[in-house]
Coordinates of C-alpha atoms in Angstrom, one line a residue:
X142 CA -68.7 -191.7 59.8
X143 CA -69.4 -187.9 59.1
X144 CA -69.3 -187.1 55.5
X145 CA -68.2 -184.1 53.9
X146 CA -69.8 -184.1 50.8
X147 CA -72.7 -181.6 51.2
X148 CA -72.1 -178.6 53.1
X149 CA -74.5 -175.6 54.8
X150 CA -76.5 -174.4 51.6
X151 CA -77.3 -178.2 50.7
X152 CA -78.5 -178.5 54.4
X153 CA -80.7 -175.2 54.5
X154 CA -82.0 -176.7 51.0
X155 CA -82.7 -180.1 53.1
X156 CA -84.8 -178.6 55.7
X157 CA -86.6 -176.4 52.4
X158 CA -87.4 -179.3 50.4
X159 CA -88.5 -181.2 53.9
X160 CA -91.1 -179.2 54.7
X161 CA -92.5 -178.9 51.6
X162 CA -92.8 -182.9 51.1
X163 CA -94.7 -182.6 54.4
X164 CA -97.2 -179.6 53.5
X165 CA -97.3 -180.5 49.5
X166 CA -97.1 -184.0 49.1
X167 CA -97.7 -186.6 51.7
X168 CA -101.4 -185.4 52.3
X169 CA -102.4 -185.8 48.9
X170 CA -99.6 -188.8 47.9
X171 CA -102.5 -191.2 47.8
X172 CA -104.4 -189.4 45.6
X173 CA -101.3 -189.4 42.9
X174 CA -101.0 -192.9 43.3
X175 CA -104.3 -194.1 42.7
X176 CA -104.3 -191.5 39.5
X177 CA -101.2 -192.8 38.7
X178 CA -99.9 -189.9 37.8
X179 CA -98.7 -186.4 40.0
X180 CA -101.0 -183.5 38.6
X181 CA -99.7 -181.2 36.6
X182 CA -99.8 -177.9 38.5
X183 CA -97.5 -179.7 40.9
X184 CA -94.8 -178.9 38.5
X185 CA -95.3 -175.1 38.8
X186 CA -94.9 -175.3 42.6
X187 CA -91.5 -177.5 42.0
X188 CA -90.2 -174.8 39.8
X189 CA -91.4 -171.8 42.5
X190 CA -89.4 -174.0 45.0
X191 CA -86.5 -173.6 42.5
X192 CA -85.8 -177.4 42.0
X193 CA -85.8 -176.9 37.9
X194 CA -83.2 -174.1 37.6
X195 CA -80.7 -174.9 40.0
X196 CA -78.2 -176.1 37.1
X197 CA -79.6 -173.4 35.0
X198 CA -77.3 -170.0 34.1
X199 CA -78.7 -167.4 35.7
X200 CA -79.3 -165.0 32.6
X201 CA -82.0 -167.9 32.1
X202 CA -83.7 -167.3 35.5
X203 CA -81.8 -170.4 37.5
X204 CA -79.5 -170.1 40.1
X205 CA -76.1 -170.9 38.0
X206 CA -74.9 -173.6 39.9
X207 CA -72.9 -176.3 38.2
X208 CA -73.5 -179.1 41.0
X209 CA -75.2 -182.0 41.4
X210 CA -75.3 -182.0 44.9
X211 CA -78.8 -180.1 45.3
X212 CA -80.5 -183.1 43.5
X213 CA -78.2 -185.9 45.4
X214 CA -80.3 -183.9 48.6
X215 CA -83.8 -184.0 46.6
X216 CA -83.1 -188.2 46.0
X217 CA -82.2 -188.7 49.5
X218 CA -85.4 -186.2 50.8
X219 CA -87.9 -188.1 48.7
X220 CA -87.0 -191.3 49.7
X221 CA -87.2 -190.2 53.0
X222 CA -90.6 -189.5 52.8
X223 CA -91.7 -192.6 50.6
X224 CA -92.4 -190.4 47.8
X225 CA -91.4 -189.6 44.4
X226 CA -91.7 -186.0 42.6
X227 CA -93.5 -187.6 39.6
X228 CA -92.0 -187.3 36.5
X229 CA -90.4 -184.1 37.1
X230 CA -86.7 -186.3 37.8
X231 CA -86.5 -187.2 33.7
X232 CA -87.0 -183.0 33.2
X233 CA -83.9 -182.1 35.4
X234 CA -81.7 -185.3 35.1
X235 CA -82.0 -186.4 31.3
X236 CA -83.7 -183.3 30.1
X237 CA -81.2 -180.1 31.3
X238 CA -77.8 -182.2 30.0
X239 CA -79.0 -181.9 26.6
X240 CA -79.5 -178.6 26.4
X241 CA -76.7 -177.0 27.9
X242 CA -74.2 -179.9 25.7
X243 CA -75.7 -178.7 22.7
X244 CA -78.2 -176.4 22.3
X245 CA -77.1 -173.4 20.6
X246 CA -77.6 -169.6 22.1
X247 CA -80.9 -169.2 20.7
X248 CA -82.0 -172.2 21.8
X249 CA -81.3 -171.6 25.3
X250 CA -83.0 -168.7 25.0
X251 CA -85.9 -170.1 23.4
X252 CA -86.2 -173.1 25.8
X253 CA -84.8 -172.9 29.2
X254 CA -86.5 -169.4 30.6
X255 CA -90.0 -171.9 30.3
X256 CA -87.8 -175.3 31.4
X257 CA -87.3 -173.4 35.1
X258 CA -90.5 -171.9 35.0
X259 CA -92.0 -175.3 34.8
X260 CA -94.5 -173.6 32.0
X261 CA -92.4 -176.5 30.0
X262 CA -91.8 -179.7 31.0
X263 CA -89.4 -182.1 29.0
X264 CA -88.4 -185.6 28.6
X265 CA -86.8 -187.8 26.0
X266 CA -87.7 -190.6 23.7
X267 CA -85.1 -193.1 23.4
X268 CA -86.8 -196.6 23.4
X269 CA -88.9 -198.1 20.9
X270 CA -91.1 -201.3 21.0
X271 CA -88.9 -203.6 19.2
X272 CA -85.1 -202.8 20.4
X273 CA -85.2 -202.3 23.9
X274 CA -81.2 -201.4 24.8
X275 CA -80.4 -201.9 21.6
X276 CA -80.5 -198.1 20.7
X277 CA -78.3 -198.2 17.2
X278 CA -81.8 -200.6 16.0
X279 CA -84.3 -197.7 15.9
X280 CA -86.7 -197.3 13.2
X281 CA -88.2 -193.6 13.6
X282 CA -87.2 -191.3 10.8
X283 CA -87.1 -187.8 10.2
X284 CA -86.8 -187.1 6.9
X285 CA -85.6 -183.5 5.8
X286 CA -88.2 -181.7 3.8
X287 CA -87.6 -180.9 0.2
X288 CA -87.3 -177.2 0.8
X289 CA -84.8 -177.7 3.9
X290 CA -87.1 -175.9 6.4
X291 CA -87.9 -178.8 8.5
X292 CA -87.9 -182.5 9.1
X293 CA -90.6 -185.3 8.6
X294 CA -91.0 -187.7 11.7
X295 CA -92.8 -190.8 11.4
X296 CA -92.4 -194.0 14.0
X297 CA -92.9 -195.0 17.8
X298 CA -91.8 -195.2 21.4
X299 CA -92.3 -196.8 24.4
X300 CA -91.6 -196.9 28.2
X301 CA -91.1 -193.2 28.1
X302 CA -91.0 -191.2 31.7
X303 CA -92.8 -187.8 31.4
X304 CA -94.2 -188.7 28.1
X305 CA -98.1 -187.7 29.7
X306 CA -97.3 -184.4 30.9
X307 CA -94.2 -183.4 28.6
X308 CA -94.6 -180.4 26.2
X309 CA -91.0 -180.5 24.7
X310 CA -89.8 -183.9 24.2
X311 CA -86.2 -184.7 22.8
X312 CA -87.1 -187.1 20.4
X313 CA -84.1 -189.9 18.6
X314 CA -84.7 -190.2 15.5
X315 CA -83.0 -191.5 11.8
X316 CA -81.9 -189.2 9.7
X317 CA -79.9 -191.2 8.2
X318 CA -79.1 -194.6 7.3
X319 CA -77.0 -196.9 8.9
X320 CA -73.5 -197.6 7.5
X321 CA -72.7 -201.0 7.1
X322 CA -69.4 -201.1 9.6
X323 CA -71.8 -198.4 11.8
X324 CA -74.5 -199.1 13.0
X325 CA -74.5 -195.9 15.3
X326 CA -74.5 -193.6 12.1
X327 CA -77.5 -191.5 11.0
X328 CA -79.5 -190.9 14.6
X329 CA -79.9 -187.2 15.7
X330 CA -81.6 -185.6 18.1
X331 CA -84.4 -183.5 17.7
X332 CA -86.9 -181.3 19.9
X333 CA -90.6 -182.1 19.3
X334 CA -93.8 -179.7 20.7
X335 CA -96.0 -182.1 21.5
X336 CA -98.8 -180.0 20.5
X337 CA -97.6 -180.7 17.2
X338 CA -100.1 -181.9 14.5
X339 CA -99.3 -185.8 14.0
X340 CA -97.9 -186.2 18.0
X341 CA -99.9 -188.4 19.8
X342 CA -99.5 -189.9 23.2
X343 CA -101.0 -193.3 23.2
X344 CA -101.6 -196.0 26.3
X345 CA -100.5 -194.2 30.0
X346 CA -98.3 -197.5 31.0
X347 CA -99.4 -199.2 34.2
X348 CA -96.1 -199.9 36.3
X349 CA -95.3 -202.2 38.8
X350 CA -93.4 -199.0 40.5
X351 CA -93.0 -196.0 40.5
X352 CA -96.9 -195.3 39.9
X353 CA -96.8 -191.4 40.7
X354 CA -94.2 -191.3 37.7
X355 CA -96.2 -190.7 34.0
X356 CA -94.8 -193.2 31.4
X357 CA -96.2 -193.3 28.1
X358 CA -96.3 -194.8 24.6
X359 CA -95.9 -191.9 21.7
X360 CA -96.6 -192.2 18.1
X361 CA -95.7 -189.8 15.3
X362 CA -97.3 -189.6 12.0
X363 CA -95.8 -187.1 9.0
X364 CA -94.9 -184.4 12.1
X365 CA -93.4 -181.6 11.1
X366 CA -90.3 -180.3 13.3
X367 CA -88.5 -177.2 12.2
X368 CA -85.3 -177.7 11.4
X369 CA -84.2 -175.3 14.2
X370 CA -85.1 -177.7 16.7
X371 CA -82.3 -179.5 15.5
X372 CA -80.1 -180.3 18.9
X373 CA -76.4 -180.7 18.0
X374 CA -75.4 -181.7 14.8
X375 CA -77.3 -184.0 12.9
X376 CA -76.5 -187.9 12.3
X377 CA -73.9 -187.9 15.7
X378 CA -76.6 -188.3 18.1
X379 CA -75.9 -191.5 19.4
X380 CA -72.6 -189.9 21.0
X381 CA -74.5 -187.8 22.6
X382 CA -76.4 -189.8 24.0
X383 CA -73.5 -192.2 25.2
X384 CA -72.0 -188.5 26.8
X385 CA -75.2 -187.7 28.9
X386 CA -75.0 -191.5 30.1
X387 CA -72.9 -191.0 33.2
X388 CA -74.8 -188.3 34.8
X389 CA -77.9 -190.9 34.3
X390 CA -76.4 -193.6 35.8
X391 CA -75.4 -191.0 38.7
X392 CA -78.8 -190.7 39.3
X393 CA -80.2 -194.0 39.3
X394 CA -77.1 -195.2 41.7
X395 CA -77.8 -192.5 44.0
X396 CA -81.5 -193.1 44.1
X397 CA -81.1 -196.6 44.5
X398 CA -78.8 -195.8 47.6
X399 CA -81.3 -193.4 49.0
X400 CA -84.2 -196.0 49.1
X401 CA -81.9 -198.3 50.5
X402 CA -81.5 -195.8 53.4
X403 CA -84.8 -195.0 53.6
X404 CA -86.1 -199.0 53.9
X405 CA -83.6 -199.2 57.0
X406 CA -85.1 -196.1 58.8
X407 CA -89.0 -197.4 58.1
X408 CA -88.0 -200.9 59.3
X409 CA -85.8 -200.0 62.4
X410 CA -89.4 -197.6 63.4
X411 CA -92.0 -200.3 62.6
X412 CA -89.8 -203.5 64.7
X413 CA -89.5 -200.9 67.5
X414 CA -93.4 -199.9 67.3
X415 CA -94.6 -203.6 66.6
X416 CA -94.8 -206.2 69.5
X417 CA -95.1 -210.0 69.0
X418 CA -95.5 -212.4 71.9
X419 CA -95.4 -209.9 74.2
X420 CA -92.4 -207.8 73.1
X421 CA -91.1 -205.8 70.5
X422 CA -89.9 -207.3 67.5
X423 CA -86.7 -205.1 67.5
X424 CA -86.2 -206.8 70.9
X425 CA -85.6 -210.3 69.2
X426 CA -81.4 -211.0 67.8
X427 CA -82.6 -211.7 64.5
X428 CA -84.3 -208.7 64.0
X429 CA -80.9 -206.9 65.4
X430 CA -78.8 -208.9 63.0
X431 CA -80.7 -207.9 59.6
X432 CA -81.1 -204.5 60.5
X433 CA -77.2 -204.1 61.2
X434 CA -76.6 -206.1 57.6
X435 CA -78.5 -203.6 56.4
X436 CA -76.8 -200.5 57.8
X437 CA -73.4 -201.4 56.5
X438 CA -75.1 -202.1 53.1
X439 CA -76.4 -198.7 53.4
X440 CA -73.0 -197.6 55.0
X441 CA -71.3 -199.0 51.7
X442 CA -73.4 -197.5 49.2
X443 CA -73.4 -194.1 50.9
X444 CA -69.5 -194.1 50.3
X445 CA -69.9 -195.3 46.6
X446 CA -72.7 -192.5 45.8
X447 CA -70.8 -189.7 47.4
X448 CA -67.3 -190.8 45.4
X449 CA -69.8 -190.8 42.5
X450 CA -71.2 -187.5 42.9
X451 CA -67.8 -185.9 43.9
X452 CA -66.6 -187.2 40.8
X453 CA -69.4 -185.7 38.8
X454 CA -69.6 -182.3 39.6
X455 CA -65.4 -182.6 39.1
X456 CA -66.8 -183.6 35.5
X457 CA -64.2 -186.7 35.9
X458 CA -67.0 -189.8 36.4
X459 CA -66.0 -192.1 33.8
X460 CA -68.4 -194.4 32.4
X461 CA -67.3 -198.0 34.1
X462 CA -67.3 -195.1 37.3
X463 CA -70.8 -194.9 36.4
X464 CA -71.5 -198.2 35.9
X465 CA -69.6 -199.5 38.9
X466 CA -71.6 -196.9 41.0
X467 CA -75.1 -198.1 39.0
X468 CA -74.2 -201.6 39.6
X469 CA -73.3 -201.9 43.3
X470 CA -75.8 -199.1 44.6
X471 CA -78.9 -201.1 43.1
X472 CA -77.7 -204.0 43.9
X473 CA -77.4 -203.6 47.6
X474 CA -80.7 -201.5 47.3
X475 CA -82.3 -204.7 46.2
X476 CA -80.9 -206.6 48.8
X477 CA -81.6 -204.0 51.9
X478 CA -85.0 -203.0 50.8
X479 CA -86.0 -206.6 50.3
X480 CA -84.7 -207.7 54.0
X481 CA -86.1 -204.9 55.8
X482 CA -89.6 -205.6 54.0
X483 CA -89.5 -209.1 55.2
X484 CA -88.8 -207.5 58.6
X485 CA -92.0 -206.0 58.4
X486 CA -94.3 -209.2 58.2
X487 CA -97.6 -209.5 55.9
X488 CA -97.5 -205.2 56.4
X489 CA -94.6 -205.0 54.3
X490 CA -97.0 -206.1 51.5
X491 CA -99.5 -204.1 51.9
X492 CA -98.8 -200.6 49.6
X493 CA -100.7 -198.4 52.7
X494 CA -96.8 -199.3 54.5
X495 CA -94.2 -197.0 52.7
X496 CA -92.3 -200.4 52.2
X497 CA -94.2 -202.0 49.7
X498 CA -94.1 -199.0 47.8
X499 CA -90.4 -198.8 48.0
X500 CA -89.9 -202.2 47.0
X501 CA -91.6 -201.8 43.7
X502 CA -90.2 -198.6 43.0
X503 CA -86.9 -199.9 43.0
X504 CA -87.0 -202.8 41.0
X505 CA -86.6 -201.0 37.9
X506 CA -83.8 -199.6 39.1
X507 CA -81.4 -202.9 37.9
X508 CA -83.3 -202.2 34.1
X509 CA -83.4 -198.4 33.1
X510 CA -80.4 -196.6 32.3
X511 CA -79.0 -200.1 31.5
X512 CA -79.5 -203.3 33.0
X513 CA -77.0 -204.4 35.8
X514 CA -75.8 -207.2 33.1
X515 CA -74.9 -204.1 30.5
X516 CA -73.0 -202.8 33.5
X517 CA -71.2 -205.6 34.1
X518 CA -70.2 -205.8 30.6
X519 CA -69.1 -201.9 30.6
X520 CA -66.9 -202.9 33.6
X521 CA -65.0 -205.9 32.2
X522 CA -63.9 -203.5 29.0
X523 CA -62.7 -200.8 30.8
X524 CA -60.9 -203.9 32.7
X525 CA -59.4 -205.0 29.6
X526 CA -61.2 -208.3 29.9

């Protein structure tokens, strides 16, 4: 089936990225994963490449394009290559929606020259030790100051991508407290230098996955944040993080559909390169069987993510679109990446085979961004169920 969603310039950008994965990346890949972590310099050559300001307005040094169909080419390039970009996803996908939604002029002009220059890489804290999902349950405050010129943050996260190398982070906090028939009321959103006096990151996480990917614990005690760091308005920013939610869920979906992609092409090359008893292992009808299950897995999930992204950059994805599209695409990614590593034999465990690395990476997949049973709950409301 030829698709039509992507068109020359995503192609030219597909044989740009390409090559770059294979002069940039794959020769030192080992090195990041045993480090845990991609070095930060890397960033500057991501930005140079011009990954960071594709979204970006152009009076902000980015290339003014209001798609999402440059970083559904980056998901599908990556995977490709059994590699990740580090933490640099989080800066572009969770990062860039925040700002354009609601920072105000002089905040873009204060922040996003540096975000695509990669001399400032972002993230956000969302999650905290004790309330997982549960969002409207945070406990870090920011109180305002007496003379109004700035806020007071005090409290914790956890599980945070980026949080090592991050130098802005978008930090939810209380402002406010709780009402008692909203429990959404008082959280806001503020910007946080994490050079600030009282930031601290704490313990680098070790993942099962996604191990070239920084994830951190932070800790804030009595930091001071101007009140001009103030994104949006305050004590409304759990709607605004419910807005951003569909673009996230985008991204995860159409990840999870890449690897799924991916596991088919390195299993259809190691069963035709691997001989058992004398032949090939792609010569054998079971091996022929699982690897066709897969493709129209993959087949299914292509069409899913590309009605996703269309729907997107139309600025019409819903949020039970979003979750529908999360749900399905990680959910045959499980399925596909765990048959095609079974296809591989005792190498499919080893993490040397692109495989096993694939199959760790995506389990997180059917957590972050909401687990596949939140999904499941956003579909049966927008159901009426």
């Amino acid at each position: 089936m030829r698709r039509t969603v992507f068109n020359e310039d995503h192609e030219a950008f597909r044989e740009t990225l390409r090559a770059f994965i294979e002069a940039e990346v794959v020769p030192v890949y080992d090195e990041w994963f045993a480090a845990g972590q991609a070095p930060r310099d890397f960033y500057y050559k991501l930005a140079e490449l011009g990954v960071f300001g594709i979204r970006v307005d152009e009076e902000y040094g980015g290339a003014g394009i209001d798609s999402y169909k440059f970083e559904a080419v980056l998901y599908e390039e990556t995977a490709r290559a059994g590699i990740t970009f580090g933490g640099s996803g989080v800066h572009v996908l969770l990062g860039l929606p925040y700002i354009k939604l609601l920072a105000t002029d002089e905040q873009k002009k204060r922040y996003l020259p540096k975000f695509v220059s990669g001399e400032e890489m972002w993230a956000i804290a969302m999650t905290e030790p004790g309330t997982g999902s549960d969002l409207a349950g945070m406990k870090t405050t920011a109180k305002l100051s007496e003379d109004g010129t700035h806020y007071v943050l005090n409290g914790s996260k956890t599980f945070i991508t980026g949080g090592v190398h991050a130098d802005q982070m978008i930090v939810c906090a209380r402002t406010d407290a709780p009402r008692a028939d909203d429990r959404r009321h008082g959280i806001s959103l503020l910007v946080v230098d994490t050079k600030s006096e009282g930031y601290s990151v704490g313990r680098k996480l070790d993942k099962l996955g996604l191990k070239t990917s920084d994830t951190a614990e932070l800790a804030f005690v009595d930091v001071k944040v101007p009140v001009e760091n103030l994104l949006g308005e305050e004590n409304k920013g759990f709607s605004y993080l419910g807005h951003n939610l569909a673009s996230e869920r985008w991204g995860i979906a159409y990840g999870a559909y890449a690897q799924a992609k991916a596991a088919v092409r390195f299993a259809k090359q190691y069963v035709q390169e691997r001989t058992v008893f004398g032949k090939p292992v792609a010569h054998f009808q079971n091996t022929k069987f699982e690897l066709a299950a897969c493709q129209a897995e993959v087949d299914a999930a292509e069409a899913v993510a590309d009605r996703a992204t269309e729907a997107l950059d139309a600025g019409e994805l819903t949020p039970a679109e979003a979750a529908s599209a999360k749900l399905f695409c990680t959910e045959v990614a499980h399925r596909v990446i765990d048959r095609c590593l079974q296809l591989h034999g005792g190498y499919g465990f080893m993490n040397e085979y692109p495989i096993a690395r694939l199959y760790a990476d995506n389990r997180v997949n059917r957590i972050y961004g909401g687990t596949s049973e939140i999904m499941k709950s956003i579909i049966a409301k927008d159901m009426g169920l």
